[in-house]
CSV table of C-alpha atoms in Angstrom, one decimal:
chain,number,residue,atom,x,y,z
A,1,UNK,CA,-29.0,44.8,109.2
A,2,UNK,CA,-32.8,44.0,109.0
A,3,UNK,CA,-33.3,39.9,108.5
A,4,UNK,CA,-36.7,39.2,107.1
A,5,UNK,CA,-38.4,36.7,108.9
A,6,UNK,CA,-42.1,36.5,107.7
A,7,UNK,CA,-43.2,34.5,105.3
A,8,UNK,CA,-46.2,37.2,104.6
A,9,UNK,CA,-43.4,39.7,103.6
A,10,UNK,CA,-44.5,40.9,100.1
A,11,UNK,CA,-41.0,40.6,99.0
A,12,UNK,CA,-41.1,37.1,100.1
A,13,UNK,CA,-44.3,36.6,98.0
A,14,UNK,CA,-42.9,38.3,95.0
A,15,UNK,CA,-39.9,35.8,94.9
A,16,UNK,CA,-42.0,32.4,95.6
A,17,UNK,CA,-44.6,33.8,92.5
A,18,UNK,CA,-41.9,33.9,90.5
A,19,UNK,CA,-41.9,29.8,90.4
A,20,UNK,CA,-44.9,30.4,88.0
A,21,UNK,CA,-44.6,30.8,84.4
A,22,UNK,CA,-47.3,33.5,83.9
A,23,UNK,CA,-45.6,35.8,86.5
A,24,UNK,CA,-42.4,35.3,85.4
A,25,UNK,CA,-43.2,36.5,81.9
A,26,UNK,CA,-45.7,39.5,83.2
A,27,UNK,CA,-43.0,40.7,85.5
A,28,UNK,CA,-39.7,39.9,82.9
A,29,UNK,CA,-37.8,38.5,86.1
A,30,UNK,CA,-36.7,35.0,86.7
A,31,UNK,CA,-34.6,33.5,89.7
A,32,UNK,CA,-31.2,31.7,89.6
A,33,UNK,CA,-30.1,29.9,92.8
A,34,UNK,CA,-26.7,28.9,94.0
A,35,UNK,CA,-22.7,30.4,94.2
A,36,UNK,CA,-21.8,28.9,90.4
A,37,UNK,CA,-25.0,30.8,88.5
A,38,UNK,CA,-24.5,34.0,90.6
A,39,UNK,CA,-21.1,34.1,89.3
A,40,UNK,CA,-22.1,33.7,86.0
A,41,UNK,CA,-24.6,36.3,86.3
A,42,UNK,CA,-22.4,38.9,87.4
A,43,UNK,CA,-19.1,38.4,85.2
A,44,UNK,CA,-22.0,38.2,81.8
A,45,UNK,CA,-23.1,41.4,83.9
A,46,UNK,CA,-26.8,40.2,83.8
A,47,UNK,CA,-29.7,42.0,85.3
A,48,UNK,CA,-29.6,41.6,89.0
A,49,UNK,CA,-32.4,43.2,90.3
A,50,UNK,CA,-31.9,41.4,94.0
A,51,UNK,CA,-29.8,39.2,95.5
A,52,UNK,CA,-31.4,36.8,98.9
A,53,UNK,CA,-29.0,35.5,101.2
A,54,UNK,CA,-29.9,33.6,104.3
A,55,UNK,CA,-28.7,35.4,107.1
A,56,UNK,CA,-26.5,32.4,108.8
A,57,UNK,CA,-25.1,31.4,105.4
A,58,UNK,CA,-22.9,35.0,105.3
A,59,UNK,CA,-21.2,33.9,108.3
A,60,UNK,CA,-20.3,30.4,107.6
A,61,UNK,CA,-17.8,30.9,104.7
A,62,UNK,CA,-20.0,28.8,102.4
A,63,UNK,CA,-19.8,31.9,99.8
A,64,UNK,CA,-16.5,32.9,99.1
A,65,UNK,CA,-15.0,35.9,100.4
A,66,UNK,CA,-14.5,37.5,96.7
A,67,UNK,CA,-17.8,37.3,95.6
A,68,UNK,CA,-19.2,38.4,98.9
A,69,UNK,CA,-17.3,41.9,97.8
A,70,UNK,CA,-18.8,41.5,94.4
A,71,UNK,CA,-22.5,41.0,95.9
A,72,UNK,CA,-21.9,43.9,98.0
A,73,UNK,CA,-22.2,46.3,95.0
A,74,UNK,CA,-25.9,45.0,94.2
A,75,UNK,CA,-28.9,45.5,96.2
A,76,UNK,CA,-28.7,42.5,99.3
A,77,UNK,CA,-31.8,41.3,101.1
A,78,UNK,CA,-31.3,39.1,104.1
A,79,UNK,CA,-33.6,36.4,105.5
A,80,UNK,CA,-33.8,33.1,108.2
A,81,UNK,CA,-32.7,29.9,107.4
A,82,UNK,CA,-36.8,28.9,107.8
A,83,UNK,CA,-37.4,31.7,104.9
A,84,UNK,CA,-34.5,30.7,102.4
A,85,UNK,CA,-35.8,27.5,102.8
A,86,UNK,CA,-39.1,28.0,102.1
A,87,UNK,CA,-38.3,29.9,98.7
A,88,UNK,CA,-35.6,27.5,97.3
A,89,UNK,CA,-36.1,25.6,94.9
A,90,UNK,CA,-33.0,22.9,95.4
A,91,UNK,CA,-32.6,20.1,97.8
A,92,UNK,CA,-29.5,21.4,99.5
A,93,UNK,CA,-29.6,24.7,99.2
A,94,UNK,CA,-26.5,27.3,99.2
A,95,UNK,CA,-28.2,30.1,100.8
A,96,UNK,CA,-28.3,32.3,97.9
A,97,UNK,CA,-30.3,33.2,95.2
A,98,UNK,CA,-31.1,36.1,92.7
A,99,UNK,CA,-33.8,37.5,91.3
A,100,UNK,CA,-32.7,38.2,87.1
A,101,UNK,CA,-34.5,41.0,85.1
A,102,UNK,CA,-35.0,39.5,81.5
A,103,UNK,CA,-33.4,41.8,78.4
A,104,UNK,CA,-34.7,39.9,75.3
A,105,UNK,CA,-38.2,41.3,74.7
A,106,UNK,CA,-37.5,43.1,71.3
A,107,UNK,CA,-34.8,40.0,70.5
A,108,UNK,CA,-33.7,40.7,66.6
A,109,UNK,CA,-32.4,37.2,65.1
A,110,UNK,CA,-29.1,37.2,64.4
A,111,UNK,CA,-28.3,36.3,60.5
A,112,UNK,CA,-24.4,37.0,60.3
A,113,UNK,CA,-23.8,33.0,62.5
A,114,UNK,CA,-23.4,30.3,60.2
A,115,UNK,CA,-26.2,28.2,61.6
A,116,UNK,CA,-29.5,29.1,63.9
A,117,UNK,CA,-30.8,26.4,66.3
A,118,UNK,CA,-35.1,26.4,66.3
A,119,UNK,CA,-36.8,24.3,69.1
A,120,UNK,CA,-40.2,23.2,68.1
A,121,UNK,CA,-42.3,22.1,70.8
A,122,UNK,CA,-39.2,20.7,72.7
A,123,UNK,CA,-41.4,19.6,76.1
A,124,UNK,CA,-38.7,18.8,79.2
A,125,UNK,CA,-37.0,21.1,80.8
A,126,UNK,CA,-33.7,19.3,81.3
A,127,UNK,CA,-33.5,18.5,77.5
A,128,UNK,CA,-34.2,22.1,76.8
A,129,UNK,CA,-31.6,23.2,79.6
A,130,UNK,CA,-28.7,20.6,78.2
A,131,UNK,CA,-29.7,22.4,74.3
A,132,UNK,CA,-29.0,25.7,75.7
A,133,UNK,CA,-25.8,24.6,77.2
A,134,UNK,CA,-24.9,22.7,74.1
A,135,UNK,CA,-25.7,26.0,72.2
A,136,UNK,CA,-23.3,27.9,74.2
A,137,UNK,CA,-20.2,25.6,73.7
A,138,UNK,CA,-20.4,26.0,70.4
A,139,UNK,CA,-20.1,29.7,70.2
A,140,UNK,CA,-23.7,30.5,69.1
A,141,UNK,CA,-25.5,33.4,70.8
A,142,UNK,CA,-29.4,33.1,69.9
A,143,UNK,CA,-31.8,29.9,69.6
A,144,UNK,CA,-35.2,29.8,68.3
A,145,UNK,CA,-38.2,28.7,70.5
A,146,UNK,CA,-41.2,27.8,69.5
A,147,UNK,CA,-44.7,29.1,71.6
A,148,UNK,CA,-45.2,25.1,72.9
A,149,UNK,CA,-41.4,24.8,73.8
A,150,UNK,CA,-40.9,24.3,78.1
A,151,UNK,CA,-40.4,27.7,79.5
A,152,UNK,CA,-36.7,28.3,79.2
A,153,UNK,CA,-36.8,30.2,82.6
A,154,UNK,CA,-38.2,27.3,84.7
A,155,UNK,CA,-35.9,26.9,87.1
A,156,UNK,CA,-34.9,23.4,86.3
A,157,UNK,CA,-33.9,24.8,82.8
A,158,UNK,CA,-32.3,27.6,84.3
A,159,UNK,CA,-30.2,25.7,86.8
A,160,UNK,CA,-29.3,22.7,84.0
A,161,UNK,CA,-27.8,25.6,81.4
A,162,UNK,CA,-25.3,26.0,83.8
A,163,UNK,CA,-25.1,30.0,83.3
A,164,UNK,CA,-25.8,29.5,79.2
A,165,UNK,CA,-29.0,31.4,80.2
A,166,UNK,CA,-26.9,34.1,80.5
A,167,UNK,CA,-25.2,34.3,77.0
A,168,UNK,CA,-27.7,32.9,74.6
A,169,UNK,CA,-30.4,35.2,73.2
A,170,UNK,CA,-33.5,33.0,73.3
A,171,UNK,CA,-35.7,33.7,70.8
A,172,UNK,CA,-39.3,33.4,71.6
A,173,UNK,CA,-41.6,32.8,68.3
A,174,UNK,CA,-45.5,32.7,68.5
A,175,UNK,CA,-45.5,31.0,65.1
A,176,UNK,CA,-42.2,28.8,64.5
A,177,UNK,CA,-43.4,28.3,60.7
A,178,UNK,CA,-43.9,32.0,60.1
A,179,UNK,CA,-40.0,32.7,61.7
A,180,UNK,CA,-38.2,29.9,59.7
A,181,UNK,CA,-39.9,31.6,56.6
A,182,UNK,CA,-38.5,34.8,57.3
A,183,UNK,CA,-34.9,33.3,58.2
A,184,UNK,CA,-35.1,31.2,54.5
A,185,UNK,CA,-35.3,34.5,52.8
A,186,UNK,CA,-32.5,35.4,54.5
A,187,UNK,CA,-30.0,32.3,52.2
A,188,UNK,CA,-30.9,29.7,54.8
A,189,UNK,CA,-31.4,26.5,54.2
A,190,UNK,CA,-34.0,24.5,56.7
A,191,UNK,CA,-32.3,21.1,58.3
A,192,UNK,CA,-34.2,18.6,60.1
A,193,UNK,CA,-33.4,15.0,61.4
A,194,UNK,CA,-35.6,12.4,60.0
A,195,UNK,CA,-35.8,8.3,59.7
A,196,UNK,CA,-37.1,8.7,56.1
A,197,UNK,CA,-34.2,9.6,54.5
A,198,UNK,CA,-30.6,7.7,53.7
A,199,UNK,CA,-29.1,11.2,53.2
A,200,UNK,CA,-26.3,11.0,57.0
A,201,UNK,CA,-25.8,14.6,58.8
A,202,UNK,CA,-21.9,13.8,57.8
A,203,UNK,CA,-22.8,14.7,54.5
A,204,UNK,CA,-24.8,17.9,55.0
A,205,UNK,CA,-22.8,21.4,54.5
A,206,UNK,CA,-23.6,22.9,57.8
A,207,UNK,CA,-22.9,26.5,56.5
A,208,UNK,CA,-26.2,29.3,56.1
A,209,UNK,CA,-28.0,26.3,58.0
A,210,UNK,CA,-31.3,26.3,60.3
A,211,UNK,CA,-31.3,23.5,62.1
A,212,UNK,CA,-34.8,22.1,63.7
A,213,UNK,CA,-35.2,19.9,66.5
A,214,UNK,CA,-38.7,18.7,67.1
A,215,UNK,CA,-41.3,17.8,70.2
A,216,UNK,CA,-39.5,14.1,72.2
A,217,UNK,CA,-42.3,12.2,71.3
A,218,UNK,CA,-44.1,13.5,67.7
A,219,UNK,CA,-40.4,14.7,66.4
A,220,UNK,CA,-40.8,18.1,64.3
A,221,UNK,CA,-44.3,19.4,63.2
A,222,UNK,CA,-45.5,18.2,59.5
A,223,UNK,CA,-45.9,21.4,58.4
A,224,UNK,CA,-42.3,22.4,59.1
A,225,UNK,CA,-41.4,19.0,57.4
A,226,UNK,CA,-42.5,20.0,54.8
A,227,UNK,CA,-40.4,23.2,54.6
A,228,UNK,CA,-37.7,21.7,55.1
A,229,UNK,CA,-34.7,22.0,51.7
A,230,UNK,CA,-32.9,19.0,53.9
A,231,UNK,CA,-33.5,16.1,55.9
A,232,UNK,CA,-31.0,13.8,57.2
A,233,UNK,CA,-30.7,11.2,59.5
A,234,UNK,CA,-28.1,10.5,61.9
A,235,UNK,CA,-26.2,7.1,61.6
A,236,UNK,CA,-26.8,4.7,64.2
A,237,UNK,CA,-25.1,1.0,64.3
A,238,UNK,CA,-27.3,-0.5,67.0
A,239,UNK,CA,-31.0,-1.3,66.9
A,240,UNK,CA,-32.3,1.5,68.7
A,241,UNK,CA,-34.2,4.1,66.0
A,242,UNK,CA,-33.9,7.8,68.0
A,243,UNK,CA,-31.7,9.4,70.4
A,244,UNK,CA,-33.0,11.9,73.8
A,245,UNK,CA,-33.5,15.3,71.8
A,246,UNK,CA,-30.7,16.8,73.4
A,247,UNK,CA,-28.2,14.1,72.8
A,248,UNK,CA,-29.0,14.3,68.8
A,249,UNK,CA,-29.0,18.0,69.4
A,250,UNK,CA,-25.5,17.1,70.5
A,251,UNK,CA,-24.5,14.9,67.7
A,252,UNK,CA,-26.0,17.6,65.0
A,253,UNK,CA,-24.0,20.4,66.5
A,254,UNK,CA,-20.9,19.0,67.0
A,255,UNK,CA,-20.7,17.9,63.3
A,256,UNK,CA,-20.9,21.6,63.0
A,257,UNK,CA,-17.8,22.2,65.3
A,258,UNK,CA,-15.6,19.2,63.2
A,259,UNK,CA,-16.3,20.8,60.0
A,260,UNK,CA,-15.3,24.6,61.0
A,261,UNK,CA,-11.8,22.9,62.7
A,262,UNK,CA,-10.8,20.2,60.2
C-alpha cells in the first residue's frame, strides 16, 4: 500500500486548493471531513470522488470496522499523520476525509413542495449551515441562494449541516429578484419577516409560500420588500427586536411543521 508522504504531492495540493471558494466551484468538488459525514455521504450515495485516510488511523479502530468495508468499495488514498494534518480542516481530527463531486449545476426548482426557502445575502457560514439543517428536518429538498449568500460548501457550512448538504438541492441564483419572479408565476406567494407590520407568522397560511430570509445585519434587500404579497413579524414578549437568522429561520419553519400536523 503506497502512504503519501510529501506535501508537494499534486494530489495533496489539489485537496488543500479545495479550501478556496474559486476552486471549489471551477473544479465542482468540495471536501467533507470526519466518520459521521462520510456516512452520510455514502448511504445519500453522494459523489465520492476520493476518500483520504491517514495511514495510522486504519489501524487504531477509530473508524468502525463496517464502514471500513464500505470505504473499501471507493477509491482510498493513504497518507502520514504529518499530511492529514496538514490538510484538515478541524482541531481534532478523525483521520478521514473525502473529496465530494457536486451534482446541482443544471438544479431545476422544485414547485410541487408547499413552501421554498430563499437566502438573500445570508453572510455566516454557521447560520447558513444550521438553515440547511433546519431545511432538511422539515422534509424540504431545495433552498434558494442568493449570488452574496456564504458559500454553502465552506467547510464550516459543510461540517454544521451535519450531512443536510447531502439531501438538499441548493439553488444557486445570480439574481434572487429575477428567481422569486419566476417562482410567483408559479401561485406562490412571497413571505418575509419584518418589524413594520402587526400581521404575526401564526397567522400566515404557509401553503404555495416562498419564504425570504434576509442579510444578519440589513435584513432582506428593499427591492425584494417590496415584492413581497406578505410580511409578518414574529411575536416576541421580551425587549429584544430580532432573533440570529437561523433561529427565526427556525421559528418560521416550524410554524410550517404545526400547521401540516395539527
Amino acid at each position: 500500500m503506497q502512504v503519501i508522504s510529501s506535501k508537494d504531492n499534486e494530489f495533496i495540493k489539489h485537496i488543500k486548493k479545495l479550501k478556496d471558494k474559486k476552486y471549489r466551484d471551477i473544479n465542482k468538488e468540495f471536501i467533507i471531513e470526519g466518520i459521521k459525514l462520510l456516512k452520510e455521504a455514502i448511504e445519500e450515495n453522494a459523489n465520492i470522488k476520493q476518500i483520504v485516510i491517514c495511514d495510522n488511523c486504519e489501524n487504531s479502530d477509530i473508524i468502525p470496522k463496517d464502514l471500513m468495508y464500505e470505504i473499501a468499495k471507493y477509491q482510498c488514498i493513504y497518507v502520514t499523520d504529518k499530511i492529514f494534518s496538514s490538510i484538515s480542516d478541524v482541531n481534532t481530527p478523525q483521520g478521514i476525509l473525502a473529496i465530494i463531486g457536486r451534482n446541482n449545476e443544471e438544479a431545476e426548482i422544485d414547485y410541487s413542495q408547499d413552501i421554498i426557502v430563499a437566502l438573500d445575502d445570508i453572510q455566516d457560514p454557521g447560520n447558513l449551515g444550521t438553515i440547511l439543517r433546519t431545511v432538511d428536518s422539515i422534509g424540504l429538498n431545495q433552498i434558494l441562494v442568493s449570488k452574496g449568500t456564504a458559500d454553502s460548501y465552506n467547510p464550516k457550512v459543510v461540517r454544521s449541516t451535519m450531512g443536510a448538504i447531502f439531501r438538499v438541492n441548493i439553488i444557486e441564483c445570480d439574481d434572487l429578484e429575477k428567481t422569486l419572479k419566476e417562482v410567483k408565476k408559479h401561485k406562490f406567494e412571497l413571505v418575509i419577516t419584518s418589524l413594520q407590520t402587526e400581521n404575526s407568522i401564526y397567522d400566515v397560511n404557509f401553503n404555495k409560500k416562498v419564504v425570504v430570509i434576509g442579510n444578519e445585519a440589513n435584513g432582506v434587500s428593499q427591492k425584494i420588500q417590496n415584492m413581497a404579497d406578505v410580511k409578518a413579524r414574529i411575536p416576541m414578549l421580551g425587549k429584544t427586536e430580532s432573533l440570529n437568522a437561523s433561529i427565526a429561520t427556525g421559528i418560521v419553519l416550524y410554524e410550517y411543521v404545526r400547521q401540516k400536523i395539527k
